[in-house]
mmCIF file of C-alpha atoms in Angstrom:
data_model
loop_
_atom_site.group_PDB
_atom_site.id
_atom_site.type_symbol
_atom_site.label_atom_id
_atom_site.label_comp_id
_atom_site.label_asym_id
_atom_site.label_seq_id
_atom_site.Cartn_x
_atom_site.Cartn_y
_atom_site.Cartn_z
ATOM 1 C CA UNK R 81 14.356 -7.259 -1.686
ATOM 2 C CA UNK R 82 13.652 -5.088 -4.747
ATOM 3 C CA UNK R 83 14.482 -1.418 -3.602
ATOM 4 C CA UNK R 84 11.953 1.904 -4.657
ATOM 5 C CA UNK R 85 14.212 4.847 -4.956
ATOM 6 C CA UNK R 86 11.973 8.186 -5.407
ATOM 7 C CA UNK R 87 13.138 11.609 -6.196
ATOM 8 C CA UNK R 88 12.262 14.000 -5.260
ATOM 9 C CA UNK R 89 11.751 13.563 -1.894
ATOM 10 C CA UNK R 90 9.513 16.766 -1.686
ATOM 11 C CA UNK R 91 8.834 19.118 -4.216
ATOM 12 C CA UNK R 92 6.546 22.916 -4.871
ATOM 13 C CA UNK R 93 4.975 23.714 -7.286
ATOM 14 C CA UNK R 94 2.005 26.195 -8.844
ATOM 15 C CA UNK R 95 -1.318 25.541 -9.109
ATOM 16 C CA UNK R 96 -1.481 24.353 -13.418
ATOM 17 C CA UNK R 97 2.699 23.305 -13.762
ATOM 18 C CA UNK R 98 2.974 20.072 -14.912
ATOM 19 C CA UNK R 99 4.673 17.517 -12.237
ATOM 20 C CA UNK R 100 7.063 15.085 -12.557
ATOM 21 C CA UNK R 101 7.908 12.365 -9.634
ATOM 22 C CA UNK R 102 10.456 9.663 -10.562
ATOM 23 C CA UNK R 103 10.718 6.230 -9.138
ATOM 24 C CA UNK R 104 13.723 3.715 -9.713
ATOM 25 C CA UNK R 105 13.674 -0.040 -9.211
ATOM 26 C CA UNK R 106 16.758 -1.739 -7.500
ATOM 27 C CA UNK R 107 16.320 -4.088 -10.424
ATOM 28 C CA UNK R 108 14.183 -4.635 -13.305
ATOM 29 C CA UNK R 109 10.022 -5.159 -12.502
ATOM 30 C CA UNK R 110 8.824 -4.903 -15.953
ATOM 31 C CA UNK R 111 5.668 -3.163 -15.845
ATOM 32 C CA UNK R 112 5.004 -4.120 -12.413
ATOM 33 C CA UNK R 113 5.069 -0.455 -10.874
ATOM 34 C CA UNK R 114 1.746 0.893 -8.787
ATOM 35 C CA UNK R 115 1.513 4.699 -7.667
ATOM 36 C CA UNK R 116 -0.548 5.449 -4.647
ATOM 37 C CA UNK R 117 -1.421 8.855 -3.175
ATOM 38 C CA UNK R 118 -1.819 9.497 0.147
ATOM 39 C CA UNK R 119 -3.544 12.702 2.079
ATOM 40 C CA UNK R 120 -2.735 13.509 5.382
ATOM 41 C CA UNK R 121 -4.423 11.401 7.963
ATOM 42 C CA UNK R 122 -5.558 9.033 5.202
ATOM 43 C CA UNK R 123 -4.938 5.680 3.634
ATOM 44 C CA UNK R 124 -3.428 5.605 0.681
ATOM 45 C CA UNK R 125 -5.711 5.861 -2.973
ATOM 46 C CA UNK R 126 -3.981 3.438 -5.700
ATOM 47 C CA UNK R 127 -3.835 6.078 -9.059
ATOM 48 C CA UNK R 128 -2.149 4.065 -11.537
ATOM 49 C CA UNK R 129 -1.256 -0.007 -11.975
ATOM 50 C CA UNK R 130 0.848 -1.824 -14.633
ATOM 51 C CA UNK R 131 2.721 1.547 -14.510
ATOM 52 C CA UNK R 132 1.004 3.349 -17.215
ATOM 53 C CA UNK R 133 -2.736 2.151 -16.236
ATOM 54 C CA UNK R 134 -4.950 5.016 -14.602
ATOM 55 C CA UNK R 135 -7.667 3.295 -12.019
ATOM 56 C CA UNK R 136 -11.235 3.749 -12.358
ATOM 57 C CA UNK R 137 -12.211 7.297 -11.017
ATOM 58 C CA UNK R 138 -8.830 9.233 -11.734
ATOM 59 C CA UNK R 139 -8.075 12.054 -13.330
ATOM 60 C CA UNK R 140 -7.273 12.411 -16.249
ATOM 61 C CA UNK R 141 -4.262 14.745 -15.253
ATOM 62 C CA UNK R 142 -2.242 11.852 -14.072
ATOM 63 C CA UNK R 143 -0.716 9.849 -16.642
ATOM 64 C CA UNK R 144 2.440 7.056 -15.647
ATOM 65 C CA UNK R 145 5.027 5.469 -17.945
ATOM 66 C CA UNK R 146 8.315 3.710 -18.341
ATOM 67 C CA UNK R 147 9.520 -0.308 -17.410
ATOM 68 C CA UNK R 148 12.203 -2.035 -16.533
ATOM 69 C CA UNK R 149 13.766 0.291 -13.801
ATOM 70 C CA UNK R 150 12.934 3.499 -14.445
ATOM 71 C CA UNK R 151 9.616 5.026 -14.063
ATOM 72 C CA UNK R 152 7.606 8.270 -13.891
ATOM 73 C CA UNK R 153 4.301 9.692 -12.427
ATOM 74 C CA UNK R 154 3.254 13.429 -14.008
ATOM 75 C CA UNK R 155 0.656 15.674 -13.209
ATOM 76 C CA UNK R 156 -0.122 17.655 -15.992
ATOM 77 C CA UNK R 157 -1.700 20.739 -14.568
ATOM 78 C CA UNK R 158 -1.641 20.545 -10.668
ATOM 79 C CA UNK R 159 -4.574 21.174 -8.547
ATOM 80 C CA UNK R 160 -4.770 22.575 -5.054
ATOM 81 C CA UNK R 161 -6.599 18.659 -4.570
ATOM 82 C CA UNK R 162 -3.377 17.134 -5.696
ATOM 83 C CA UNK R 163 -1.588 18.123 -2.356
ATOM 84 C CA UNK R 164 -0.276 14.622 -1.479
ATOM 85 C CA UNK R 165 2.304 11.805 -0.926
ATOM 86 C CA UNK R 166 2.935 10.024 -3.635
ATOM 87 C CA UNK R 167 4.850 6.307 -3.317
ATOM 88 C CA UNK R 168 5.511 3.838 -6.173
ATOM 89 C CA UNK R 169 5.313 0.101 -5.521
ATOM 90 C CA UNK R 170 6.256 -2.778 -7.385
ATOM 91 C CA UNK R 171 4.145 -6.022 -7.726
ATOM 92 C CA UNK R 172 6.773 -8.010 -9.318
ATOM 93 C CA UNK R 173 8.125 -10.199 -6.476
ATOM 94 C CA UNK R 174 7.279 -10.298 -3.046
ATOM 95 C CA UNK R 175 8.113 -8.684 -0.792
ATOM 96 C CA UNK R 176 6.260 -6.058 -2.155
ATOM 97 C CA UNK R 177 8.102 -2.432 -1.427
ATOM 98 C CA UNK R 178 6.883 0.651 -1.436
ATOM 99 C CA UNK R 179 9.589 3.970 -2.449
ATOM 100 C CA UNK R 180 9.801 6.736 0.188
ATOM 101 C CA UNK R 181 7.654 8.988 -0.929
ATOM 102 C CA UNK R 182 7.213 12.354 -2.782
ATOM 103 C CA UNK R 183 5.633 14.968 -0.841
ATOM 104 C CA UNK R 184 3.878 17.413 -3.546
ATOM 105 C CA UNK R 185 3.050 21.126 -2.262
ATOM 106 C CA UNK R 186 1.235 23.674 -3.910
ATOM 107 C CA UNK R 187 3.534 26.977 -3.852
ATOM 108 C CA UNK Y 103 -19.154 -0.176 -1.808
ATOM 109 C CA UNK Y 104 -16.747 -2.142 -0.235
ATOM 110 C CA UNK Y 105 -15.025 -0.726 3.018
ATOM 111 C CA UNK Y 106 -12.548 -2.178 5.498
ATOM 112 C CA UNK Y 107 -12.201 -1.378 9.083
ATOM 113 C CA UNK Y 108 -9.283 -1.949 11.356
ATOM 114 C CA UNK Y 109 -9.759 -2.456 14.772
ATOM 115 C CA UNK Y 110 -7.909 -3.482 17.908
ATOM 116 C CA UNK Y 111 -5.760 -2.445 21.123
ATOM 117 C CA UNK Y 112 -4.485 1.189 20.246
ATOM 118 C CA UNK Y 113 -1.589 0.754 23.224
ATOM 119 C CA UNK Y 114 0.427 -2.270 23.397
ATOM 120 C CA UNK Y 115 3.413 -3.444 26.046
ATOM 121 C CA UNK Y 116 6.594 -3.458 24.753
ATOM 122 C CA UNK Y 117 7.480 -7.653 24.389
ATOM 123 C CA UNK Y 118 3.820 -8.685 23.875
ATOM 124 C CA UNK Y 119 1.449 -9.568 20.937
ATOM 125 C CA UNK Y 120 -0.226 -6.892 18.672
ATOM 126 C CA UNK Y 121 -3.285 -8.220 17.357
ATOM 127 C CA UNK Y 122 -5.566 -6.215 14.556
ATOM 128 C CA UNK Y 123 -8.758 -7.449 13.004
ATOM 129 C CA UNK Y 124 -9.977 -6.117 9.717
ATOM 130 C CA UNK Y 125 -13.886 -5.969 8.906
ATOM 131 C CA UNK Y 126 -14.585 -6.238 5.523
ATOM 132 C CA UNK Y 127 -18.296 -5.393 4.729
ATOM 133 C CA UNK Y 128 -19.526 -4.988 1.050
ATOM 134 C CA UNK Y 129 -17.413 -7.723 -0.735
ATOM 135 C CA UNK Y 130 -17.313 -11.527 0.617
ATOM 136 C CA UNK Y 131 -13.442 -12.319 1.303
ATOM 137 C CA UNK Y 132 -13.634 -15.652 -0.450
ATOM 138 C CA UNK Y 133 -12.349 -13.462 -3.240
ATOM 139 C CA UNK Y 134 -9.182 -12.106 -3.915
ATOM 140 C CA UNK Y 135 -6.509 -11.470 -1.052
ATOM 141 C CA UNK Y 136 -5.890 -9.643 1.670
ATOM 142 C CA UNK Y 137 -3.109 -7.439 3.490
ATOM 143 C CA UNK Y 138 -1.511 -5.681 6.028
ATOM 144 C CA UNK Y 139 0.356 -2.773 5.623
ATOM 145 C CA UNK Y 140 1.930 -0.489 7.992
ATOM 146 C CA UNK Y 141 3.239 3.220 8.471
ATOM 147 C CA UNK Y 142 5.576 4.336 11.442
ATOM 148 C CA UNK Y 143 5.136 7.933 12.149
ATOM 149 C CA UNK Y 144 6.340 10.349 9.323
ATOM 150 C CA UNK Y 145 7.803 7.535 7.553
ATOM 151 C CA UNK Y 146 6.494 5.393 4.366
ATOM 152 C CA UNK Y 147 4.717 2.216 4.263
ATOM 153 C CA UNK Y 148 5.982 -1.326 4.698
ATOM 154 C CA UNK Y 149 3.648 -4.390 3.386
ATOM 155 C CA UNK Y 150 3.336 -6.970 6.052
ATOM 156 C CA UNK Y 151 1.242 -9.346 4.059
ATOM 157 C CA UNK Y 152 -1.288 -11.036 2.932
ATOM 158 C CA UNK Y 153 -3.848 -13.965 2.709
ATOM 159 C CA UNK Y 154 -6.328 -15.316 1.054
ATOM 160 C CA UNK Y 155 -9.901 -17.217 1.922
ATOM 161 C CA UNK Y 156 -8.057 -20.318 1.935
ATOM 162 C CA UNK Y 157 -5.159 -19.218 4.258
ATOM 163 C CA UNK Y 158 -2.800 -19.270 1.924
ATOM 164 C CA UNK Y 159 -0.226 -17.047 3.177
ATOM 165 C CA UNK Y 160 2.781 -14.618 2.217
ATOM 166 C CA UNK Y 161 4.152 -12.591 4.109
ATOM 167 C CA UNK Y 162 7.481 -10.142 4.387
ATOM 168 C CA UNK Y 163 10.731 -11.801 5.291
ATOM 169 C CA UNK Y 164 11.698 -9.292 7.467
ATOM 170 C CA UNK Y 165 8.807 -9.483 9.792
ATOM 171 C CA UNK Y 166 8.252 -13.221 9.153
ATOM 172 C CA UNK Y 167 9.327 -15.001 12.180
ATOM 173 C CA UNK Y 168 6.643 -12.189 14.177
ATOM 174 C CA UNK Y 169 3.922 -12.265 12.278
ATOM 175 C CA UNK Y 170 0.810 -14.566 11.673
ATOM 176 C CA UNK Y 171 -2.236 -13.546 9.263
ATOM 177 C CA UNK Y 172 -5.281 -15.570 9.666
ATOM 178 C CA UNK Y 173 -8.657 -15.627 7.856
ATOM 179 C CA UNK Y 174 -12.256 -15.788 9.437
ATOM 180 C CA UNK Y 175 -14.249 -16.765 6.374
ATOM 181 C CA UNK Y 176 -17.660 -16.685 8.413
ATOM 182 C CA UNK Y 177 -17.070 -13.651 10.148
ATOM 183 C CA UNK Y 178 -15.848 -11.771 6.736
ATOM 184 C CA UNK Y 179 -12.639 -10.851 8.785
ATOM 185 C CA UNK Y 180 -9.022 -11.423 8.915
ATOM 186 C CA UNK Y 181 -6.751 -10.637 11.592
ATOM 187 C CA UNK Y 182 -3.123 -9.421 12.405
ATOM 188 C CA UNK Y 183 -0.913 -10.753 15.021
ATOM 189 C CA UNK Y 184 2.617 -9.704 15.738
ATOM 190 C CA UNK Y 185 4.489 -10.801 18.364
ATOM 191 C CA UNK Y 186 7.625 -9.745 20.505
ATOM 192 C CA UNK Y 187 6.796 -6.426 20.242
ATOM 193 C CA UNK Y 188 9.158 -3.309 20.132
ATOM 194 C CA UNK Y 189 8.696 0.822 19.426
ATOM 195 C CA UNK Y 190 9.752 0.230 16.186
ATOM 196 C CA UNK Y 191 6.741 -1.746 15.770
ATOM 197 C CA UNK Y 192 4.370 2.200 16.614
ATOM 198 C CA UNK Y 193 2.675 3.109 13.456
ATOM 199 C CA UNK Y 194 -0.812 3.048 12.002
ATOM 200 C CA UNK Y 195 -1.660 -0.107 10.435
ATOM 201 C CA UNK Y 196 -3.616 -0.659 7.403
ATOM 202 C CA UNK Y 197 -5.912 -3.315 5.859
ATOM 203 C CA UNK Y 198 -6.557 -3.544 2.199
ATOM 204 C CA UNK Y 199 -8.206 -5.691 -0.382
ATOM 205 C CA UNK Y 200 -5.164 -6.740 -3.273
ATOM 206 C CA UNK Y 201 -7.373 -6.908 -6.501
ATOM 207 C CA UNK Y 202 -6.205 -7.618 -10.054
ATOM 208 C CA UNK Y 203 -6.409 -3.994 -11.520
ATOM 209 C CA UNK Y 204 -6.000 -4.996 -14.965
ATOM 210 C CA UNK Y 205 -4.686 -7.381 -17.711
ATOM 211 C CA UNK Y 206 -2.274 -6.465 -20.359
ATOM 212 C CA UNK Y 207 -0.865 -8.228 -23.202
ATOM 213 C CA UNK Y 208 -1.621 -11.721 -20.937
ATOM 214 C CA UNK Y 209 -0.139 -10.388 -18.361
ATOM 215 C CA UNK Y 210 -2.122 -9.609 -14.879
ATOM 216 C CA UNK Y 211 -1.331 -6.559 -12.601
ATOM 217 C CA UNK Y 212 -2.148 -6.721 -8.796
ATOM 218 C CA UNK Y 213 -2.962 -3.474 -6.817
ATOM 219 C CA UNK Y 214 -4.610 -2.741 -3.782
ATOM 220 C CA UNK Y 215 -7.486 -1.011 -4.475
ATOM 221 C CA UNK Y 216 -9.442 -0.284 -0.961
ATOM 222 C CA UNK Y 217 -7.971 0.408 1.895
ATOM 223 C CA UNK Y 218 -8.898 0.853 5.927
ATOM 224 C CA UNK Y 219 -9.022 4.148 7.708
ATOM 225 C CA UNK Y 220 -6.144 3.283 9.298
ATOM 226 C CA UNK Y 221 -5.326 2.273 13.463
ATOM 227 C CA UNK Y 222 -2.934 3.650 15.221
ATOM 228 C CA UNK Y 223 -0.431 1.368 17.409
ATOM 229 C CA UNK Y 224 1.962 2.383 19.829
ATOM 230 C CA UNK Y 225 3.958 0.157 21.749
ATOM 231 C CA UNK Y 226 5.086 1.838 25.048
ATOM 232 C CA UNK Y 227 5.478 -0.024 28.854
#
């Protein structure tokens, strides 16, 4: 199995800093690299695909890049809304495998 | 506006079979495929997964020898079913729809795109 290492595992910040969450692949998925976020007591809400991609109906404020085995999710000016989990998941092989998660706070 | 809804036992015996139906309404599941995904409490998610309208199946090797996913093509459902049952197996189990989000450079990227509320399992005698 392909291993998802995030880090952090939890971080603070201020409403408006810019966010960065990092994600690291046990071994190279290309492009393959999804980001969900997930609200408490909710399913999860896919943000970005092919690791740079932003779904339909995102904001702007969240951008992904990177391939191979090293990826990033940013936030450029956080919102009180963006109080979430955020997991990376690759689509490369199967099974697909979801990081821990980075729990994003507002300070 | 597609939507998924779990449904099933909530409370299930510790050695016996957990078995979740998802309801898919707005979106005929003789397209794309279809998965399970789970969540033990305060932990991350683990894909169980997935089939198609066909029954063509994949699923994770680490739950394999458990775990049967079956389609119901007329009902617009499929359905989960676990056996052998353990705590380990508590957490809130989710249905989603696995679409192609995009393609790039001829190459095609799969995410799941809707998701279920969510139904909470616990296993406990």
């Amino acid at each position: 199995d392909i291993q998802m290492t995030q880090s952090p595992s939890s971080l603070s910040a201020s409403v408006g800093d810019r966010v960065t969450i990092t994600c690291r692949a046990s071994q190279s998925i290309s492009s393959y690299l999804n980001w969900y976020q997930q609200k408490p007591g909710k399913a999860p809400k896919l943000l970005i695909y092919a690791a740079s991609s932003l779904q339909g109906g995102v904001p702007s404020r969240f951008s992904g890049s990177g391939s191979g085995t090293d990826f990033t999710l940013a936030i450029s000016s956080l919102q009180p809304e963006d109080c979430a989990t955020y997991y990376c998941q690759q689509s490369y092989t199967i099974p697909l495998t979801f990081g821990g998660g980075t729990k994003v706070e507002i300070k | 506006q597609v939507q998924l809804q779990e449904s099933g036992p909530g409370l299930v015996k510790p050695s016996e079979t957990l078995s979740l139906t998802c309801t898919v309404s707005g979106d005929s599941i003789s397209t794309y495929y279809w998965s399970w995904i789970r969540q033990p409490p305060g932990k991350g998610l683990e894909w169980i997964g997935y089939i198609n309208y066909s029954g063509s199946t994949n699923y994770n090797p680490s739950l394999k020898s458990r775990v049967t996913i079956s389609v119901d093509t007329s009902k617009n459902q499929f359905s989960l079913k676990l056996n052998s049952v353990t705590a380990a197996d508590t957490a809130v189990y989710y249905c989603a729809r696995r679409v192609a989000a995009g393609t790039l450079l001829g190459r095609t990227y799969y995410g799941m795109d809707v998701w279920g509320q969510g139904t909470k399992v616990t296993v406990s005698s």
